[in-house]
Amino acid sequence: MQASHIRNFSIIAHIDHGKSTLADRMIVATGAVDARDMRDQLLDSMDLEREKGITIKAQAVRMPYTASDGQTYELNLIDTPGHVDFAYEVSRALAACEGAVLVVDATQGIEAQTLANVYLAMEMNLRLIPVINKVDLPSAEPERVAQELIDVIGFDDDEVLFASGKTGEGVPDILQAIVDRIPPPKGDPQAPLRALVFDAKYDAFKGVLVYVRVVDGRIDGREPLRLMQQAQRFDPIELGYFRPMLQTTGHLDAGEVGYVATGLKGVSQSRVGDTVTTERHGAAEVLPGYQPAKPMVFAGIYPTDPDAYAELRDALERLTLNDAALQWQPETSAALGFGFRCGFLGLLHMEIVQERLEREFDLDLVATAPSVEYEVTKTDGGEILIDSPAELPLPNEIQEIREPWVRISITVPARYLGPVMQLVSERRGEFDHMEYLDHAEEEGDSRVLARYRLPLSEILVEFYDQLKSRTQGYAGMDYQLDGYRSARVSRLDILVNGEPVDALSTIVPTEDAAGQGRRLASALRALIPRQMFDVPIQAAIGGRVVARETVRAMRKNVLAKCYGGDVTRKRKLLEKQKAGKKRMKMLGAVEVPQEAFMAVLKLRE
């Protein structure tokens, strides 16, 4: 199809504002999918997405649309996630588009992630179409939310559209606005082929499938192709577009979005952000691609069965192809054996990766407590990055430790500002600034955008849950890295039965280290199963034990058969039992359950 009749766009919004439901109505309105194949949240194809009710992976679909001028247009929609942990998915999707539909909930208005996505789209010079969704709800306030969009973001009155993803109201107007307002893709159909790889997945039969946006030229299924940055040649097995199921075609023209089955079996031979061109007479310059994602949370992932190490490595390689934000490298733990140190964008990302590994690759895994990356200046002047507590040098080797701080944006009704400020101050945070998004008749009903700075490690554990709890669910949050600051932190080590368990070590603020050690030792006492001998649990800071708990032994009553008689007989039996327990303690190994590694997360309770 001619590039002038193609429109590439994404749907962006805060989490739960109705992106996927609105996408369903667009698919129905354009007839892209047969009625018998239609289901709710059609583009959320993963079981995990449907169970959790969130979008995890950006998903594309091609829709034919006949506009008011009688012309047929090709609309390529990419539905994106709303959670802050998947912002990298959003940035990759937007790079393949010329415009975006900004969806805002008519009952909630502008949220923190709404603004984050708007700024991201503006940086890429995309044309935005504001849509107020869920206007059919009794509590909807579309006029108030429209005024928010005009005041805060700067849209004009006539730009804002009203719709309902549930009933389909307003969807025809959105489709027409996409044709009228979003520019067609730019690119030279006669130039050498250049296609941007914006996503990929592995297929056992077709090898690596790369999802591409054709920028210049044309992909023909009969011509050998090449991945420019990887210098990897391949003969395409199949190419096509998304409907949203894979639909084969003979070619992909400039401006179109589709996929290419490369037949490559080695997942390291291709990567997201690469440029596809023809093997003969190909392009000379690669496309800009993407900035690599910077992990913010790190954790160890180990197979419960040591023999499954190779399977876990293979699974991580294949998952990295589909999730470019995941980073990993091998590591060894004295307690857990061979595994991998993985970097994630957040705790939800970590949870999703672990569940995908267990479900899609049938693995049984143990994950250690997450930590952040610290910058350490050593006394000899050297600088190192530490993402695992076990790597922290000895205190006499450290000149300075710097921890990552984030800038968080919280949208909340003004009446909940007190609990929010209290929560932030409890987490070592500091106030930045605040602005009102609207001016309600009653002062407490005004919605506020409050910005704070606080350590990244403080928002990892239950911060979002506490924020929702203290604001009765009204608060929304977004965050971004704000640099590193000097910190007074220490490594808290845990010894079980006299042996240090490196996977339970954690880095904590020095002033609260002893208290954290006592709480963790107490929590572990309830989680580690009883043995036939006493198991001491100790918390230590720099070799100094600050807390101890003991898991008492299971004991057989060896005096049950004594109905009286000389006390020396009883003492002899007890001494014999004591000697046996001592022998068992020297030889016995204590198995630490998965719940114990997660107990580090519950210290605040």
XYZ file of C-alpha atoms in Angstrom:
605
model
C 0.000 0.000 0.000
C 1.110 3.581 -0.654
C 2.793 5.213 2.327
C 0.294 8.103 2.197
C -2.473 5.635 3.146
C -0.598 4.129 6.134
C -0.919 5.311 9.739
C 1.292 3.894 12.503
C 0.200 4.723 16.057
C 0.364 3.511 19.657
C -2.107 3.703 22.511
C -0.494 5.115 25.667
C -1.999 5.679 29.113
C -1.617 5.173 32.839
C -2.246 1.621 34.058
C -5.946 0.584 34.096
C -7.164 3.544 32.031
C -8.608 1.230 29.372
C -6.012 0.944 26.568
C -6.581 -2.738 25.769
C -10.387 -2.456 25.911
C -10.347 0.564 23.585
C -8.055 -1.378 21.225
C -10.657 -4.188 21.188
C -13.362 -1.738 20.076
C -11.119 -0.411 17.286
C -10.463 -3.959 16.059
C -14.215 -4.689 16.055
C -15.069 -1.389 14.332
C -12.588 -2.011 11.496
C -13.436 -5.704 11.090
C -9.769 -6.688 11.452
C -10.778 -9.891 13.285
C -13.756 -12.141 12.597
C -16.521 -11.902 15.201
C -16.135 -15.597 16.097
C -12.418 -15.052 16.895
C -13.004 -11.938 18.992
C -12.537 -11.970 22.792
C -11.894 -9.383 25.520
C -8.340 -8.002 25.716
C -7.522 -9.690 22.404
C -4.030 -8.176 22.238
C -3.118 -9.491 25.720
C -2.142 -12.906 24.401
C -0.040 -14.171 27.336
C -1.813 -16.142 30.087
C 0.051 -14.031 32.622
C -1.403 -10.831 31.136
C -4.953 -12.153 31.289
C -4.554 -13.434 34.861
C -3.086 -10.198 36.209
C -5.267 -7.932 34.059
C -2.276 -5.924 32.806
C -0.426 -5.560 29.517
C 3.174 -6.793 29.730
C 4.246 -6.951 26.079
C 3.536 -4.371 23.380
C 1.397 -6.068 20.703
C 0.792 -4.955 17.118
C -2.265 -5.365 14.861
C -3.050 -4.160 11.309
C -6.557 -2.764 10.742
C -8.149 -1.771 7.400
C -10.250 1.397 7.697
C -12.427 3.230 5.181
C -12.311 6.930 6.029
C -14.914 9.640 5.368
C -13.245 10.467 2.032
C -13.993 6.926 0.804
C -10.308 5.940 0.757
C -9.097 2.751 2.492
C -6.273 3.213 4.984
C -3.970 0.744 6.713
C -3.855 1.441 10.459
C -1.001 -0.239 12.355
C -1.797 -0.159 16.066
C 0.738 -1.050 18.789
C -0.921 -1.534 22.201
C 1.531 -0.708 25.016
C 1.803 -1.532 28.748
C 0.877 1.085 31.340
C 2.978 0.020 34.340
C 6.145 2.030 35.010
C 8.254 -1.175 35.019
C 7.473 -1.655 31.321
C 8.202 1.907 30.181
C 10.983 0.509 27.968
C 8.346 -1.427 25.998
C 6.473 1.848 25.489
C 9.576 3.701 24.245
C 10.338 0.942 21.711
C 6.739 0.929 20.443
C 6.668 4.726 20.059
C 9.871 4.628 18.001
C 7.974 2.622 15.363
C 5.102 5.164 15.146
C 4.275 8.679 13.942
C 1.511 9.319 16.456
C -0.146 8.134 19.663
C -3.640 8.008 21.149
C -3.380 9.317 24.720
C -6.097 7.660 26.823
C -7.200 9.227 30.112
C -9.783 7.765 32.502
C -12.830 10.060 32.838
C -13.169 9.109 36.530
C -9.507 9.576 37.528
C -8.048 12.224 35.237
C -4.347 12.766 34.599
C -2.086 10.373 36.528
C 1.681 10.264 37.002
C 2.295 7.708 34.249
C 0.050 9.722 31.887
C 2.485 12.624 32.073
C 5.527 10.346 31.782
C 4.152 8.854 28.544
C 3.230 12.300 27.193
C 6.781 13.581 27.718
C 8.183 10.421 26.105
C 5.962 10.904 23.026
C 6.845 14.598 22.805
C 10.585 13.783 22.873
C 9.978 11.622 19.789
C 7.946 14.392 18.066
C 4.816 12.241 17.835
C 1.354 13.680 17.118
C -0.904 13.113 20.143
C -4.669 12.526 20.048
C -6.185 12.985 23.543
C -9.088 10.619 24.292
C -11.132 10.656 27.508
C -12.243 7.064 28.089
C -14.958 5.472 30.288
C -17.445 8.324 29.781
C -20.276 5.815 30.307
C -19.483 5.343 34.029
C -21.804 7.059 36.543
C -18.830 8.668 38.311
C -17.287 9.989 35.064
C -16.379 13.696 34.890
C -15.340 14.114 31.252
C -15.579 17.923 31.210
C -13.352 18.287 34.282
C -10.777 15.835 32.874
C -10.869 17.604 29.483
C -10.052 20.876 31.245
C -7.140 19.112 33.002
C -5.738 18.035 29.630
C -6.084 21.586 28.295
C -4.518 23.241 31.374
C -1.726 20.770 32.176
C -0.627 19.475 28.758
C -1.814 22.308 26.508
C -4.294 20.664 24.134
C -6.908 22.792 22.362
C -10.633 22.470 23.155
C -11.481 20.873 19.820
C -8.658 18.301 20.025
C -10.091 16.295 22.931
C -12.277 13.285 22.029
C -14.688 11.364 24.282
C -15.143 7.588 24.131
C -16.091 4.415 25.958
C -14.033 1.273 25.454
C -16.902 -0.727 26.933
C -19.750 0.443 24.698
C -17.776 1.554 21.628
C -19.052 5.124 21.874
C -16.750 7.600 20.123
C -14.551 4.952 18.459
C -15.460 6.018 14.858
C -14.377 9.581 15.723
C -11.030 8.283 17.041
C -10.381 6.255 13.875
C -11.177 9.264 11.686
C -8.941 11.485 13.843
C -6.062 9.004 13.406
C -6.364 9.352 9.620
C -6.777 13.151 9.753
C -4.213 14.114 12.400
C -1.412 11.525 12.388
C 1.007 12.057 9.491
C 1.807 9.197 7.110
C 5.211 7.522 7.525
C 8.201 9.199 5.950
C 10.643 7.114 3.964
C 11.909 6.502 0.484
C 10.378 3.406 -1.168
C 13.133 3.493 -3.817
C 16.038 3.662 -1.360
C 17.964 0.576 -0.139
C 16.045 -1.408 2.467
C 16.255 -0.280 6.097
C 13.893 -1.839 8.651
C 14.047 -1.278 12.434
C 13.772 -4.377 14.672
C 11.481 -3.221 17.526
C 10.806 -6.646 19.082
C 11.592 -10.344 18.559
C 10.623 -13.811 19.760
C 11.810 -17.375 19.250
C 9.838 -19.997 17.333
C 10.954 -23.632 17.443
C 10.099 -24.135 13.746
C 10.877 -20.743 12.168
C 13.805 -19.699 14.359
C 14.025 -16.084 15.470
C 11.042 -13.925 14.429
C 12.012 -10.244 14.216
C 9.222 -7.644 14.381
C 10.128 -4.767 12.069
C 9.020 -1.323 10.995
C 10.115 -0.792 7.385
C 11.585 2.724 7.127
C 13.035 2.745 3.586
C 12.791 0.353 0.648
C 10.881 -2.915 0.542
C 11.280 -6.404 2.002
C 10.819 -9.139 -0.582
C 10.598 -12.699 0.674
C 12.838 -14.026 -2.109
C 15.885 -11.852 -1.394
C 18.648 -12.658 1.176
C 18.724 -10.203 4.091
C 21.269 -9.071 6.653
C 21.195 -7.779 10.248
C 23.618 -4.860 9.973
C 24.936 -4.482 13.542
C 25.281 -8.215 14.098
C 26.671 -8.737 10.551
C 24.392 -11.780 10.294
C 23.163 -12.968 6.889
C 19.940 -14.996 6.557
C 17.388 -16.156 3.998
C 13.869 -15.187 5.148
C 11.632 -18.216 5.646
C 8.420 -16.188 5.931
C 7.247 -12.614 6.282
C 3.928 -11.061 7.091
C 1.953 -8.733 9.365
C -0.128 -8.933 12.563
C -3.887 -9.465 12.501
C -3.042 -9.823 15.485
C -2.206 -13.448 14.654
C 0.641 -13.790 12.168
C -0.616 -13.339 8.588
C 1.803 -14.187 5.793
C 2.356 -11.905 2.823
C 4.784 -11.674 -0.097
C 6.360 -8.309 0.778
C 6.460 -5.421 3.247
C 6.645 -1.877 1.873
C 8.097 1.341 3.304
C 6.087 2.526 6.324
C 4.563 -0.876 7.119
C 4.882 -2.896 10.326
C 5.326 -6.674 10.141
C 7.526 -9.636 10.994
C 10.289 -11.645 9.301
C 11.031 -15.291 10.157
C 14.826 -15.430 9.923
C 15.396 -19.155 10.465
C 18.266 -18.260 12.836
C 18.548 -20.759 15.696
C 21.110 -18.872 17.773
C 19.229 -16.222 19.751
C 22.444 -14.197 20.183
C 22.579 -13.663 16.398
C 19.874 -10.981 16.497
C 18.878 -8.227 18.883
C 16.267 -5.507 19.306
C 17.275 -2.151 17.804
C 19.209 -3.696 14.892
C 18.619 -2.726 11.249
C 17.547 -5.219 8.565
C 18.788 -4.581 5.023
C 19.346 -6.589 1.847
C 22.481 -8.688 1.454
C 23.132 -7.244 -2.025
C 23.107 -3.455 -2.566
C 22.085 -2.916 1.078
C 21.979 0.325 3.067
C 25.236 1.932 4.206
C 23.989 3.462 7.490
C 22.110 1.755 10.316
C 18.995 3.265 11.897
C 19.456 4.971 15.304
C 17.954 2.017 17.194
C 17.385 2.291 20.963
C 19.277 3.309 24.050
C 19.943 0.122 26.066
C 17.697 -0.218 29.094
C 19.407 0.405 32.453
C 18.405 -2.193 35.071
C 17.421 -0.732 38.440
C 16.827 -3.895 40.484
C 19.129 -6.918 40.735
C 18.487 -10.416 42.094
C 19.965 -13.893 41.834
C 17.957 -16.611 40.069
C 18.982 -20.222 40.687
C 17.525 -23.589 39.622
C 16.409 -25.737 42.574
C 17.903 -28.681 40.675
C 21.626 -27.998 39.953
C 21.381 -30.144 36.807
C 18.939 -27.598 35.297
C 21.605 -24.859 35.060
C 22.066 -25.302 31.281
C 18.277 -25.239 30.754
C 18.033 -21.987 32.736
C 20.777 -20.399 30.616
C 18.967 -21.404 27.410
C 15.666 -20.069 28.794
C 17.243 -16.723 29.719
C 18.749 -16.387 26.233
C 15.360 -16.935 24.589
C 13.537 -14.665 27.030
C 16.084 -11.864 26.502
C 15.198 -11.945 22.806
C 11.578 -11.147 23.706
C 12.405 -8.896 26.675
C 15.323 -6.623 25.765
C 15.269 -4.940 29.193
C 16.351 -8.165 30.954
C 20.096 -8.449 31.608
C 21.943 -11.362 33.226
C 25.329 -12.879 33.904
C 26.468 -16.104 35.618
C 27.181 -16.098 39.356
C 27.902 -18.680 42.050
C 26.493 -18.867 45.552
C 27.871 -21.073 48.313
C 24.312 -21.644 49.504
C 22.510 -22.089 46.175
C 25.162 -23.275 43.730
C 25.370 -22.048 40.123
C 22.882 -19.479 38.885
C 22.576 -16.033 37.296
C 22.605 -12.449 38.520
C 19.743 -10.752 36.698
C 18.960 -7.060 36.226
C 15.340 -5.861 36.048
C 13.535 -2.533 35.582
C 11.528 -3.026 38.783
C 9.986 -5.550 41.159
C 6.991 -6.268 38.904
C 9.378 -6.900 36.006
C 11.323 -9.325 38.225
C 8.130 -11.147 39.233
C 6.967 -11.425 35.614
C 10.356 -12.746 34.410
C 10.441 -15.398 37.139
C 6.888 -16.523 36.360
C 7.585 -16.639 32.597
C 10.700 -18.742 33.167
C 8.757 -21.179 35.331
C 5.721 -21.405 33.034
C 7.130 -21.165 29.528
C 10.268 -23.227 30.177
C 9.010 -25.545 32.946
C 11.725 -24.581 35.443
C 11.665 -24.646 39.242
C 13.556 -21.586 40.509
C 14.766 -19.880 43.669
C 15.110 -16.079 43.621
C 17.155 -14.121 46.159
C 16.024 -10.831 47.671
C 16.416 -7.914 45.220
C 18.988 -5.149 45.659
C 20.038 -1.996 43.804
C 23.366 -1.018 42.217
C 25.829 0.938 44.372
C 28.866 2.947 43.281
C 31.865 2.286 45.558
C 35.074 4.349 45.724
C 37.859 2.285 47.275
C 40.673 3.634 49.442
C 43.156 2.952 46.623
C 41.164 5.315 44.349
C 39.494 2.614 42.258
C 35.757 2.755 41.462
C 33.495 -0.299 41.185
C 29.775 -0.973 40.712
C 28.158 -3.355 43.215
C 24.795 -5.015 42.482
C 25.172 -7.920 44.937
C 25.800 -7.585 48.702
C 28.359 -10.406 48.482
C 30.566 -8.164 46.269
C 30.781 -5.295 48.783
C 34.441 -4.826 49.847
C 35.542 -4.868 53.489
C 34.805 -1.631 55.436
C 38.528 -0.720 55.673
C 38.754 -0.823 51.839
C 35.852 1.585 51.260
C 36.287 5.347 50.995
C 32.712 6.173 49.900
C 29.519 4.389 48.874
C 26.914 6.100 46.659
C 23.382 4.770 46.230
C 20.869 5.520 43.426
C 18.135 8.049 44.110
C 14.928 8.449 42.131
C 12.569 11.305 41.466
C 9.003 10.140 42.009
C 5.802 11.836 40.858
C 2.655 11.102 42.847
C -0.841 12.204 41.796
C -3.261 12.215 44.727
C -6.290 14.139 46.082
C -5.117 16.992 48.317
C -6.756 15.479 51.420
C -4.244 12.588 51.337
C -1.110 14.743 51.151
C -0.383 14.251 54.875
C -0.184 10.411 54.743
C 1.874 10.610 51.520
C 4.397 13.006 53.070
C 4.638 10.811 56.177
C 5.308 7.725 54.043
C 8.009 9.513 52.034
C 9.739 10.846 55.176
C 9.742 7.322 56.684
C 11.631 6.165 53.581
C 14.395 8.816 53.835
C 12.733 10.949 51.165
C 12.739 14.702 50.614
C 10.142 17.054 49.142
C 10.791 18.608 45.718
C 7.732 20.581 44.606
C 3.972 20.374 44.187
C 1.376 21.663 41.739
C -2.413 21.482 41.536
C -3.878 19.712 38.496
C -7.350 21.170 39.032
C -9.260 23.398 41.423
C -12.270 21.663 42.913
C -15.079 23.440 44.734
C -13.964 21.819 47.995
C -10.281 22.297 48.762
C -9.686 18.660 49.810
C -10.984 17.338 46.462
C -8.344 19.098 44.366
C -5.869 16.727 42.704
C -2.195 17.371 43.319
C 0.973 16.330 41.487
C 3.650 16.040 44.188
C 7.289 15.325 43.387
C 9.775 13.864 45.847
C 13.304 12.468 45.807
C 14.256 9.357 47.754
C 16.614 6.349 47.583
C 15.652 3.695 45.035
C 16.128 0.942 47.629
C 13.333 2.519 49.722
C 10.661 2.228 47.010
C 11.488 -1.372 46.078
C 9.661 -3.029 48.945
C 5.973 -2.388 49.550
C 6.225 1.369 48.902
C 3.560 1.264 46.205
C 1.324 -0.982 48.333
C 1.672 1.392 51.287
C 0.982 4.389 49.048
C -2.247 2.803 47.778
C -3.262 1.733 51.293
C -2.726 5.139 52.902
C -4.598 6.989 50.126
C -7.487 4.484 49.867
C -6.336 3.555 46.365
C -6.469 7.084 44.899
C -2.726 7.691 44.425
C -0.775 7.005 41.233
C 3.007 6.929 40.953
C 5.786 7.178 38.386
C 9.538 7.344 38.960
C 12.816 7.886 37.113
C 16.488 7.717 38.084
C 17.858 10.966 39.560
C 21.559 10.173 40.022
C 23.678 8.851 42.898
C 24.301 10.244 46.391
C 26.706 9.378 49.183
C 25.198 6.873 51.647
C 26.049 5.323 55.015
C 25.231 1.659 54.437
C 26.567 -1.664 55.737
C 26.320 -5.275 54.707
C 24.135 -7.392 56.960
C 25.233 -11.047 56.882
C 23.168 -13.999 58.064
C 24.783 -17.133 59.535
C 22.713 -20.310 59.763
C 24.249 -23.019 61.960
C 27.505 -21.054 61.958
C 27.744 -20.947 58.146
C 27.230 -17.634 56.277
C 24.387 -17.805 53.729
C 25.536 -15.353 51.064
C 22.122 -15.327 49.337
C 20.565 -13.851 52.513
C 23.055 -10.975 52.781
C 21.622 -7.520 52.237
C 22.843 -3.906 52.232
C 21.020 -1.718 54.789
C 21.382 1.814 56.242
C 24.059 1.700 58.959
C 21.927 3.458 61.595
C 19.198 0.814 61.291
C 21.410 -2.227 60.624
C 21.170 -3.734 64.114
C 17.384 -3.394 64.208
C 17.066 -4.906 60.740
C 19.314 -7.797 61.835
C 17.104 -8.561 64.845
C 13.933 -8.460 62.742
C 15.401 -10.677 60.027
C 16.777 -13.250 62.491
C 13.364 -13.393 64.172
C 11.608 -13.850 60.812
C 13.995 -16.625 59.756
C 13.445 -18.506 63.002
C 9.786 -18.966 62.026
C 10.633 -19.987 58.444
C 13.547 -22.422 58.779
C 12.200 -25.903 59.601
C 13.210 -27.588 62.878
C 16.019 -30.116 62.728
C 17.115 -32.896 65.076
C 19.568 -30.386 66.591
C 19.481 -26.716 67.654
C 20.044 -24.330 64.709
C 21.455 -20.902 65.668
C 20.564 -17.988 63.362
C 22.886 -15.000 63.700
C 22.918 -11.545 62.093
C 26.352 -9.981 61.764
C 27.709 -6.626 60.576
C 31.390 -6.636 59.633
C 32.046 -9.782 61.668
C 30.214 -8.445 64.774
C 27.115 -10.454 65.720
C 24.211 -8.100 66.465
C 21.338 -10.595 66.849
C 20.772 -14.286 67.497
C 17.764 -16.566 67.399
C 17.657 -20.357 67.811
C 15.454 -22.881 66.047
C 14.962 -25.446 68.807
C 15.618 -29.106 68.072
C 12.985 -31.777 67.788
C 13.612 -34.064 70.786
C 12.563 -37.576 71.550
C 11.572 -38.160 75.174
C 14.241 -40.721 76.102
C 13.054 -40.736 79.742
C 9.592 -42.033 78.857
C 10.540 -45.591 79.834
C 11.889 -44.530 83.261
C 9.201 -44.771 85.917
C 11.541 -43.866 88.770
C 14.755 -45.439 89.963
C 18.206 -43.915 90.332
C 18.687 -40.404 88.866
C 22.059 -41.471 87.408
C 20.201 -43.718 84.961
C 18.229 -40.751 83.645
C 21.361 -38.607 83.458
C 23.148 -41.288 81.477
C 20.343 -41.398 78.901
C 20.280 -37.584 78.583
C 24.072 -37.392 78.185
C 23.933 -40.038 75.460
C 21.230 -38.068 73.632
C 23.220 -34.833 73.996
C 26.325 -36.429 72.467
C 24.264 -37.730 69.546
C 22.796 -34.238 68.922
C 26.282 -32.722 68.954
C 27.476 -35.249 66.373
C 24.436 -34.561 64.160
C 25.015 -30.806 64.364
C 28.591 -31.202 63.096
C 27.481 -33.335 60.158
C 23.958 -32.054 59.446
C 23.091 -29.531 56.716
C 20.243 -27.043 57.138
C 18.079 -26.515 54.068
C 16.908 -22.909 53.746
C 13.460 -22.646 52.060
C 12.556 -20.095 49.339
C 10.364 -18.162 51.825
C 13.484 -17.367 53.855
C 15.084 -15.473 50.958
C 11.932 -13.417 50.577
C 11.879 -12.655 54.344
C 14.445 -9.927 53.620
C 11.628 -8.076 51.840
C 9.390 -8.152 54.899
C 11.779 -6.404 57.304
C 9.556 -3.326 57.567
C 6.695 -5.353 58.969
